Coordinates of C-alpha atoms and ligand atoms in Angstrom, one line a residue:
M24 CA -81.7 12.4 0.5
G25 CA -81.4 9.7 -2.1
K26 CA -79.0 7.0 -0.9
N27 CA -76.1 8.0 -3.4
A28 CA -75.8 11.2 -2.5
I29 CA -72.5 13.2 -2.0
R30 CA -71.5 17.1 0.2
F31 CA -68.2 18.3 0.2
H32 CA -68.1 21.0 3.4
F33 CA -65.0 23.0 1.8
N34 CA -65.7 25.8 6.0
N35 CA -62.6 24.7 6.9
M36 CA -60.3 26.3 4.4
F37 CA -61.1 29.7 5.4
R38 CA -59.5 31.9 8.2
P39 CA -63.5 32.5 10.3
A40 CA -63.2 29.1 10.9
V41 CA -59.6 28.1 10.7
G42 CA -57.6 31.6 12.0
E43 CA -54.9 33.2 10.5
H44 CA -52.8 29.9 8.7
G45 CA -56.8 29.2 6.8
L46 CA -56.9 30.6 3.3
D47 CA -57.8 34.3 3.0
M48 CA -62.1 34.1 1.3
A49 CA -60.3 36.9 -0.3
A50 CA -58.2 34.8 -2.2
I51 CA -61.7 32.8 -4.4
P52 CA -62.6 36.2 -6.1
A53 CA -58.5 37.9 -6.4
A54 CA -58.7 34.1 -8.8
A55 CA -62.1 34.6 -11.2
E56 CA -59.6 35.1 -14.1
A57 CA -56.8 31.9 -12.9
V58 CA -60.0 29.7 -13.1
A59 CA -61.6 31.0 -15.8
R60 CA -58.4 30.6 -17.7
M61 CA -58.0 27.2 -15.7
H62 CA -61.8 26.2 -16.7
A63 CA -60.9 27.4 -21.0
A64 CA -58.5 24.9 -21.3
M65 CA -60.5 21.8 -19.3
C66 CA -62.9 22.4 -22.1
V67 CA -60.4 22.5 -25.0
K68 CA -58.5 19.6 -24.0
K69 CA -61.3 17.6 -23.0
E70 CA -61.0 15.0 -25.5
Q71 CA -57.5 14.5 -25.4
M72 CA -58.6 13.9 -21.7
A73 CA -60.5 10.5 -22.9
W74 CA -60.5 9.5 -19.2
R75 CA -63.2 12.3 -19.4
Q76 CA -65.8 9.6 -21.9
L77 CA -65.9 7.2 -20.0
P78 CA -68.5 6.6 -18.9
Y79 CA -70.1 7.5 -21.7
N80 CA -68.7 6.1 -24.8
Q81 CA -68.1 2.3 -23.4
Q82 CA -71.5 0.7 -24.5
Q83 CA -69.5 -1.9 -26.4
V84 CA -66.5 -2.3 -24.7
V85 CA -69.1 -2.3 -20.8
A86 CA -70.7 -6.1 -22.9
E87 CA -67.1 -7.7 -23.4
V88 CA -66.8 -7.2 -20.1
K89 CA -69.5 -8.0 -18.7
Q90 CA -70.4 -11.3 -20.4
T91 CA -65.9 -12.0 -19.9
G92 CA -67.2 -11.6 -16.0
A93 CA -70.0 -13.1 -16.1
Y94 CA -67.4 -16.1 -17.6
I95 CA -64.8 -15.9 -15.2
R96 CA -67.1 -16.3 -12.4
A97 CA -68.5 -19.4 -13.5
S98 CA -65.4 -20.8 -14.1
F99 CA -62.6 -20.2 -11.6
D100 CA -62.6 -19.9 -7.8
N101 CA -60.0 -16.7 -7.9
F102 CA -58.7 -14.1 -9.4
V103 CA -55.3 -12.5 -9.8
V104 CA -55.1 -9.1 -11.2
L105 CA -51.1 -8.3 -12.0
G106 CA -50.2 -4.7 -11.9
I107 CA -49.4 -1.6 -10.4
G108 CA -49.9 1.9 -9.7
G109 CA -53.0 3.2 -11.9
S110 CA -52.8 0.0 -13.1
A111 CA -53.6 -2.2 -9.5
L112 CA -54.6 0.6 -7.5
G113 CA -58.5 1.4 -8.8
S114 CA -58.9 -2.6 -8.7
K115 CA -57.8 -2.6 -4.8
A116 CA -60.0 0.4 -4.7
L117 CA -63.1 -1.1 -5.8
F118 CA -63.0 -4.2 -4.3
A119 CA -62.2 -3.3 -0.7
A120 CA -65.3 -0.2 -1.5
C121 CA -68.1 -2.8 -3.2
C122 CA -67.7 -6.2 -1.6
H123 CA -67.6 -7.5 1.9
P124 CA -65.1 -6.5 4.3
R125 CA -64.3 -10.1 4.2
Y126 CA -65.3 -12.0 0.7
N127 CA -61.6 -13.6 0.7
A128 CA -62.9 -16.2 3.1
L129 CA -66.3 -16.2 2.8
S130 CA -67.7 -20.0 1.7
A131 CA -68.0 -19.9 -2.0
E132 CA -71.7 -19.5 -2.4
R133 CA -72.0 -16.1 0.1
R134 CA -69.1 -14.6 -2.5
G135 CA -71.1 -16.0 -5.4
G136 CA -68.2 -14.9 -7.5
P137 CA -63.8 -16.2 -6.9
R138 CA -62.1 -15.2 -4.9
F139 CA -60.0 -12.3 -6.0
Y140 CA -55.8 -10.6 -5.4
V141 CA -54.8 -7.8 -6.2
E142 CA -50.9 -8.9 -7.0
D143 CA -49.0 -5.1 -7.1
N144 CA -45.7 -6.0 -6.2
V145 CA -42.7 -7.4 -6.5
D146 CA -41.8 -8.9 -3.1
P147 CA -40.6 -12.7 -3.6
D148 CA -42.1 -14.1 -0.1
R149 CA -46.3 -12.2 -0.6
L150 CA -46.3 -13.8 -4.4
Q151 CA -44.7 -17.6 -3.7
S152 CA -47.4 -17.1 -0.8
L153 CA -50.2 -16.5 -3.0
F154 CA -49.6 -19.4 -5.1
D155 CA -49.7 -21.9 -1.5
V156 CA -53.2 -20.5 -1.7
I157 CA -54.7 -20.9 -5.4
D158 CA -54.6 -23.3 -6.7
I159 CA -53.3 -21.9 -10.6
K160 CA -55.7 -24.2 -12.5
R161 CA -58.0 -22.9 -10.6
T162 CA -57.9 -19.1 -11.4
A163 CA -57.9 -16.8 -14.0
F164 CA -55.0 -13.9 -14.7
H165 CA -56.2 -10.3 -16.0
V166 CA -51.9 -9.1 -16.5
I167 CA -53.2 -5.6 -17.2
S168 CA -49.8 -2.6 -18.4
K169 CA -50.8 0.4 -20.2
S170 CA -47.5 0.3 -22.0
G171 CA -46.7 -2.9 -21.8
N172 CA -43.4 -3.1 -21.3
T173 CA -43.4 -2.6 -17.3
V174 CA -41.0 -5.2 -15.7
E175 CA -42.4 -5.7 -12.8
T176 CA -46.0 -7.4 -13.9
M177 CA -44.1 -9.0 -16.9
S178 CA -41.6 -10.4 -14.3
Q179 CA -45.1 -11.5 -12.6
F180 CA -46.4 -12.9 -15.6
I181 CA -43.2 -14.6 -16.9
L182 CA -44.0 -16.8 -13.4
V183 CA -47.3 -17.5 -14.0
T184 CA -48.0 -18.7 -17.4
D185 CA -44.4 -20.7 -17.0
L186 CA -46.1 -22.1 -13.5
L187 CA -49.8 -22.8 -15.3
Q188 CA -48.4 -24.6 -17.9
K189 CA -45.6 -26.9 -16.2
A190 CA -50.0 -27.6 -13.9
M191 CA -51.6 -27.7 -17.1
G192 CA -50.4 -27.9 -20.3
A193 CA -51.7 -25.3 -23.7
D194 CA -54.2 -25.2 -21.3
F195 CA -53.5 -23.0 -19.3
R196 CA -54.3 -20.3 -22.2
R197 CA -57.7 -19.6 -20.9
N198 CA -56.7 -18.9 -17.4
I199 CA -55.1 -14.9 -19.3
F200 CA -57.2 -12.4 -19.7
V201 CA -54.8 -9.6 -20.6
T202 CA -55.6 -5.1 -20.9
T203 CA -52.6 -2.6 -22.3
D204 CA -52.6 -0.6 -25.4
K205 CA -54.7 -1.2 -28.1
E206 CA -51.1 -1.5 -30.4
S207 CA -47.7 -0.5 -28.8
G208 CA -45.7 -2.9 -26.1
L209 CA -44.8 -6.3 -25.7
M210 CA -47.6 -7.4 -23.6
K211 CA -49.9 -6.5 -27.0
K212 CA -47.0 -8.5 -29.1
I213 CA -47.9 -11.0 -26.5
A214 CA -51.2 -10.8 -26.9
D215 CA -51.3 -10.6 -30.5
A216 CA -49.2 -14.6 -30.9
A217 CA -51.0 -16.0 -28.3
G218 CA -54.1 -15.2 -30.2
W219 CA -55.2 -14.4 -26.0
K220 CA -58.4 -11.8 -26.1
S221 CA -57.3 -8.6 -24.7
F222 CA -59.0 -5.2 -24.1
V223 CA -57.7 -2.3 -24.5
V224 CA -56.9 0.9 -22.3
P225 CA -57.6 3.7 -24.9
D226 CA -55.3 6.4 -25.8
G227 CA -55.4 9.6 -23.5
V228 CA -55.8 7.2 -20.6
G229 CA -53.1 7.3 -18.4
G230 CA -52.8 4.7 -15.8
R231 CA -53.7 6.6 -12.6
F232 CA -57.2 7.9 -14.5
S233 CA -58.0 5.0 -16.3
V234 CA -60.2 3.2 -13.0
L235 CA -64.1 3.6 -15.1
C236 CA -62.6 1.6 -18.3
P237 CA -61.5 -1.7 -18.3
V238 CA -58.1 -2.0 -16.1
G239 CA -60.7 -1.2 -13.1
L240 CA -64.0 -2.5 -15.2
L241 CA -63.2 -6.4 -15.3
S242 CA -62.1 -6.3 -11.6
A243 CA -65.6 -4.7 -11.0
A244 CA -67.4 -7.0 -12.8
V245 CA -66.0 -10.3 -11.6
L246 CA -66.6 -8.8 -8.4
G247 CA -70.1 -8.5 -8.6
I248 CA -70.1 -5.0 -8.7
D249 CA -72.4 -2.7 -10.9
V250 CA -70.8 -1.6 -13.6
D251 CA -73.5 1.0 -14.4
A252 CA -74.4 2.5 -11.6
L253 CA -69.7 3.1 -11.0
L254 CA -70.3 4.3 -14.4
E255 CA -73.4 6.8 -14.1
G256 CA -72.0 7.5 -11.0
A257 CA -69.1 9.1 -12.9
A258 CA -71.4 11.0 -15.4
A259 CA -73.7 12.8 -12.1
M260 CA -70.2 13.8 -11.1
D261 CA -69.5 15.0 -14.7
K262 CA -72.3 16.8 -14.9
I263 CA -71.5 18.8 -11.7
C264 CA -67.9 19.1 -12.5
T265 CA -68.1 20.7 -15.9
Q266 CA -69.4 23.7 -14.6
P267 CA -67.2 26.7 -15.1
T268 CA -66.9 28.0 -11.9
V269 CA -66.3 27.5 -8.3
E270 CA -69.6 29.0 -6.7
E271 CA -71.0 25.3 -8.5
N272 CA -68.3 22.9 -9.1
P273 CA -66.4 21.4 -6.1
A274 CA -63.9 20.0 -8.4
Y275 CA -62.7 23.4 -9.0
L276 CA -62.9 24.3 -5.1
Y277 CA -61.1 21.0 -4.0
A278 CA -58.4 22.0 -6.8
L279 CA -58.3 26.1 -6.8
L280 CA -58.4 26.2 -2.7
Y281 CA -55.5 23.9 -2.3
T282 CA -53.4 25.1 -4.8
E283 CA -53.9 27.9 -3.1
A284 CA -52.4 25.9 -0.1
M285 CA -49.0 25.2 -1.8
K286 CA -48.3 28.3 -2.8
Q287 CA -48.8 29.3 0.7
G288 CA -45.9 26.2 1.7
V289 CA -48.8 24.0 2.8
N290 CA -47.1 20.7 1.1
I291 CA -49.0 18.1 2.3
S292 CA -52.5 16.5 1.8
V293 CA -54.1 14.4 3.7
M294 CA -57.1 11.9 3.0
L295 CA -58.5 10.7 5.9
P296 CA -62.2 8.7 5.2
Y297 CA -63.3 6.7 8.5
A298 CA -64.2 3.9 6.5
D299 CA -62.3 1.4 6.9
A300 CA -63.3 0.4 3.0
L301 CA -62.5 3.5 1.9
A302 CA -58.7 2.6 2.8
P303 CA -57.3 1.3 0.0
F304 CA -59.3 4.9 -2.0
S305 CA -57.0 6.6 -0.1
E306 CA -54.3 4.3 -1.7
W307 CA -55.0 5.2 -5.3
Y308 CA -55.6 9.4 -4.3
C309 CA -52.2 8.9 -3.4
Q310 CA -51.1 7.7 -6.6
L311 CA -53.3 10.4 -8.1
W312 CA -52.4 13.2 -6.4
A313 CA -48.7 12.5 -6.3
E314 CA -47.4 11.4 -9.5
S315 CA -50.1 14.0 -11.6
L316 CA -49.0 16.9 -9.6
G317 CA -45.4 16.1 -8.1
K318 CA -43.4 18.0 -11.1
A319 CA -40.3 19.4 -11.9
V320 CA -40.5 22.1 -14.6
D321 CA -44.1 23.9 -15.4
N322 CA -45.8 24.0 -19.0
Q323 CA -43.0 26.4 -20.3
G324 CA -40.0 23.8 -19.2
K325 CA -39.3 26.7 -15.7
P326 CA -38.1 24.7 -12.7
V327 CA -41.0 24.6 -10.5
H328 CA -40.9 21.2 -8.5
Y329 CA -44.6 21.9 -7.9
G330 CA -45.9 19.2 -5.9
Q331 CA -48.5 18.3 -2.8
T332 CA -46.9 14.3 -0.4
P333 CA -50.3 12.4 0.4
V334 CA -50.6 10.9 3.3
R335 CA -53.0 8.4 3.6
A336 CA -54.8 8.3 6.3
L337 CA -57.6 5.9 8.1
G338 CA -60.2 7.5 10.8
V339 CA -60.5 5.6 13.5
T340 CA -57.4 3.7 13.7
D341 CA -55.2 6.7 13.1
Q342 CA -56.5 9.3 15.9
H343 CA -54.4 6.7 18.3
S344 CA -51.0 7.5 15.9
Q345 CA -51.2 10.3 13.5
I346 CA -53.5 12.9 14.7
Q347 CA -51.6 14.5 17.7
L348 CA -49.3 15.8 14.7
Y349 CA -52.0 17.5 12.9
N350 CA -53.1 19.2 16.0
E351 CA -50.0 20.2 17.1
G352 CA -47.4 20.0 14.5
P353 CA -46.7 22.3 11.5
Y354 CA -49.1 23.9 9.8
D355 CA -48.0 22.4 6.3
K356 CA -50.9 20.0 5.9
I357 CA -55.1 19.6 4.5
I358 CA -56.8 16.9 5.7
T359 CA -60.0 15.9 3.4
F360 CA -62.2 13.6 5.6
I361 CA -64.8 11.3 3.9
G362 CA -67.0 10.2 6.1
V363 CA -70.3 7.5 5.7
E364 CA -74.2 7.8 6.9
H365 CA -74.7 5.3 6.2
F366 CA -72.9 1.3 7.2
R367 CA -74.6 -2.1 5.1
N368 CA -74.0 -3.1 8.8
T369 CA -75.9 -0.9 12.2
L370 CA -74.2 -2.6 15.1
L371 CA -75.2 -2.1 18.6
I372 CA -73.0 -2.1 21.9
P373 CA -75.1 -3.2 23.9
S374 CA -75.1 -3.6 27.6
A375 CA -72.8 -5.6 29.7
A376 CA -72.4 -8.8 30.3
V377 CA -69.6 -7.7 33.7
P378 CA -69.9 -4.7 35.3
V379 CA -67.9 -2.0 33.2
F380 CA -67.9 0.6 35.9
E381 CA -68.1 4.5 34.2
A382 CA -67.5 3.1 30.8
D383 CA -71.3 1.6 31.0
Y384 CA -71.5 5.4 28.5
V385 CA -71.6 3.5 26.2
C386 CA -74.0 0.7 26.1
G387 CA -76.9 1.7 24.1
H388 CA -75.7 3.2 21.0
S389 CA -73.9 1.9 18.3
F390 CA -71.0 1.8 16.7
N391 CA -72.3 4.2 13.2
E392 CA -73.0 6.4 16.1
L393 CA -69.5 6.2 17.8
I394 CA -67.0 6.3 14.5
A395 CA -69.5 9.2 12.7
H396 CA -69.0 11.2 16.5
E397 CA -65.5 10.6 16.7
M398 CA -64.8 11.5 13.4
Q399 CA -66.4 15.0 14.3
A400 CA -64.9 14.8 16.7
T401 CA -62.2 15.3 14.9
I402 CA -63.0 18.0 12.5
H403 CA -63.6 20.1 15.8
A404 CA -60.7 19.3 17.7
V405 CA -58.2 20.1 13.7
T406 CA -60.1 23.4 12.8
T407 CA -60.1 24.4 17.2
H408 CA -55.7 23.8 16.2
G409 CA -56.1 26.2 14.0
K410 CA -55.4 23.5 11.2
M411 CA -57.4 23.8 7.0
N412 CA -59.2 20.4 6.4
N413 CA -62.8 19.8 4.2
C414 CA -65.0 16.5 4.5
I415 CA -66.8 14.8 2.1
W416 CA -69.9 13.0 3.5
L417 CA -71.6 10.0 1.3
E418 CA -74.7 9.5 2.0
S419 CA -73.8 6.0 1.3
L420 CA -70.4 3.6 -0.1
N421 CA -71.8 1.5 -3.3
A422 CA -70.7 1.4 -6.8
C423 CA -72.4 4.8 -7.8
T424 CA -71.4 7.4 -4.7
L425 CA -67.7 5.2 -5.3
G426 CA -67.8 6.2 -8.8
K427 CA -68.3 9.8 -8.0
L428 CA -65.8 10.4 -6.2
F429 CA -63.2 8.8 -9.1
F430 CA -64.4 11.0 -11.3
F431 CA -64.5 14.3 -8.7
F432 CA -60.7 13.5 -7.9
E433 CA -59.4 12.6 -11.7
M434 CA -61.4 16.7 -12.1
A435 CA -60.0 18.0 -9.4
T436 CA -56.1 16.6 -10.2
A437 CA -56.6 17.8 -14.1
A438 CA -58.2 21.5 -13.0
A439 CA -54.9 21.1 -10.0
G440 CA -52.5 21.0 -13.2
E441 CA -54.2 23.8 -14.8
L442 CA -54.0 26.1 -12.4
L443 CA -50.4 25.0 -11.9
Q444 CA -49.8 25.2 -15.6
I445 CA -47.9 21.9 -15.6
D446 CA -48.9 18.5 -17.1
A447 CA -50.4 16.6 -14.9
F448 CA -50.8 13.2 -17.1
N449 CA -46.7 12.5 -17.6
Q450 CA -44.3 10.6 -15.1
P451 CA -41.2 11.2 -16.2
G452 CA -39.7 10.5 -12.3
V453 CA -41.0 7.6 -12.5
E454 CA -39.6 6.6 -16.2
A455 CA -37.1 8.0 -14.6
G456 CA -36.9 4.5 -11.7
K457 CA -37.9 2.4 -15.1
V458 CA -35.4 3.0 -17.1
A459 CA -32.9 2.3 -13.8
T460 CA -34.6 -1.0 -13.3
F461 CA -34.0 -2.3 -17.0
A462 CA -30.3 -1.8 -17.0
L463 CA -29.7 -3.1 -13.3
M464 CA -31.9 -6.1 -15.2
G465 CA -30.0 -6.7 -17.5
R466 CA -32.5 -5.0 -21.1
P467 CA -30.6 -5.2 -23.9
G468 CA -30.4 -1.3 -25.3
Y469 CA -29.5 -0.3 -20.9
E470 CA -26.1 -0.8 -20.8
D471 CA -24.6 2.8 -20.7
V472 CA -27.5 3.0 -18.3
A473 CA -26.0 0.0 -16.3
R474 CA -22.9 1.5 -16.7
Q475 CA -23.0 4.8 -15.2
L476 CA -25.4 2.9 -11.7
S477 CA -22.3 0.9 -10.8
E478 CA -19.6 3.2 -11.5
K479 CA -22.6 5.6 -8.7
H480 CA -22.6 2.2 -6.4
S481 CA -18.8 1.5 -6.1
A482 CA -18.0 5.9 -5.4
S483 CA -20.8 6.1 -3.1
E484 CA -19.1 3.2 -0.1
S485 CA -18.6 5.8 2.2
Y486 CA -21.3 6.3 5.3
V487 CA -22.1 2.5 5.8
F488 CA -22.7 1.3 9.0
H489 CA -23.1 -2.3 9.4
A490 CA -24.8 -3.5 12.7
Ligands
PA5_772 O1 -50.1 6.1 -13.3 C1 -49.2 5.5 -13.5 O2 -49.1 6.0 -14.8 C2 -48.5 4.9 -13.7 O3 -49.0 4.4 -12.4 C3 -48.7 3.1 -13.9 O4 -49.8 2.7 -14.4 C4 -47.7 2.4 -13.8 O5 -46.0 3.1 -13.9 C5 -47.9 1.1 -14.0 O6 -47.8 1.0 -15.9 P1 -48.2 0.1 -17.1 O7 -50.1 0.1 -16.7 O8 -47.7 0.5 -17.9 O9 -47.1 -1.5 -16.6

């Protein structure tokens, strides 16, 4: 098998493997009509789902991203992404999956590019600490906000431009790069007024579906990740994931099995990769699955309160914290394992330097065998405990296989939205929190919300403890 191959295993979702709490195999033929409707909707809406065109329609953008990436690699010691949610998680996943695990601690020569940071919170201690480890004059900032209005990103941007101006005077402008909507939002206005080069989040590409546009691609280019391979991986997965039936299309099968399980009350989806490099990928998946499918109403406006709570876990680490629950707890979750056949390193467990007694059975094996066997062992354990699970094996983890994974889960999420007949691309629940924050921070136009919030706050003083 080539190094870019991926295998999907779904057998452990069904009763023959996991027993009565699994899915009935008959669920697949029974859903044939629903799948056909879903596929028809996916075809009709293909143009609206502009993220599906990203592997194909960005030649010009990719050239500009590569050029800017090369300039940043040559000109700065640090590269900082300022963004949150879909404007940050793709960059985090790319960095962890494709770069040296201790990249920022390597010498400049071994890194070959600037140190990399994603600032996706407004915790004042964390933000302040960034300025303890970077020389701001030698730092490029990539400000990413599709809406151009997000309070966290705007606040970070205001802080950073203030610090840059104090340190560098008018010269600071060359340290700022922007990615935002092509016409709306404050960020676009600011970038235009300042005359900054800005990249565009294309129409129809929502935050959590934006990793394969400049939102994630500029990080990739700055980090020396093969942008072409990333997009080629996505295109290769697209070929499979546009097939009409669940027998040919793993994204449709994933969507069908998960939505069938949701109907049985299986409301938790655990993402459990056995590679540290994929831990941030799980964060990306969790946002995609949660924000896309957690919806109060269906397409007809009928209250449904759908959704499946995504949980991120890491093998083998969480075998020693969460697996007890997964094996013996309620039948309310599906576990997706992701394994890597060939790690970048092979690390042997040597003969012991001191007597280790009965522990010497591990000597002569490798950590590669250990992690692979632990994953197989855990799959066996959860399956024999009757818990639905499935498994994705990557031949190796690289830009191409990561592109495949991103695209697979985007397609599976969109297909699940169609099967549930909900809008997988809005996020009214996120907007509600954004509006309340605007009000609390005193943004003009939000005075009524601020008043309501302060009334609610003063009415909710019972059950408060001071210890
Ligand atoms: O997926 C989404 O749409 C959200 O998570 C957004 O990415 C997040 O709220 C940040 O929004 P913006 O990019 O507009 O600043």
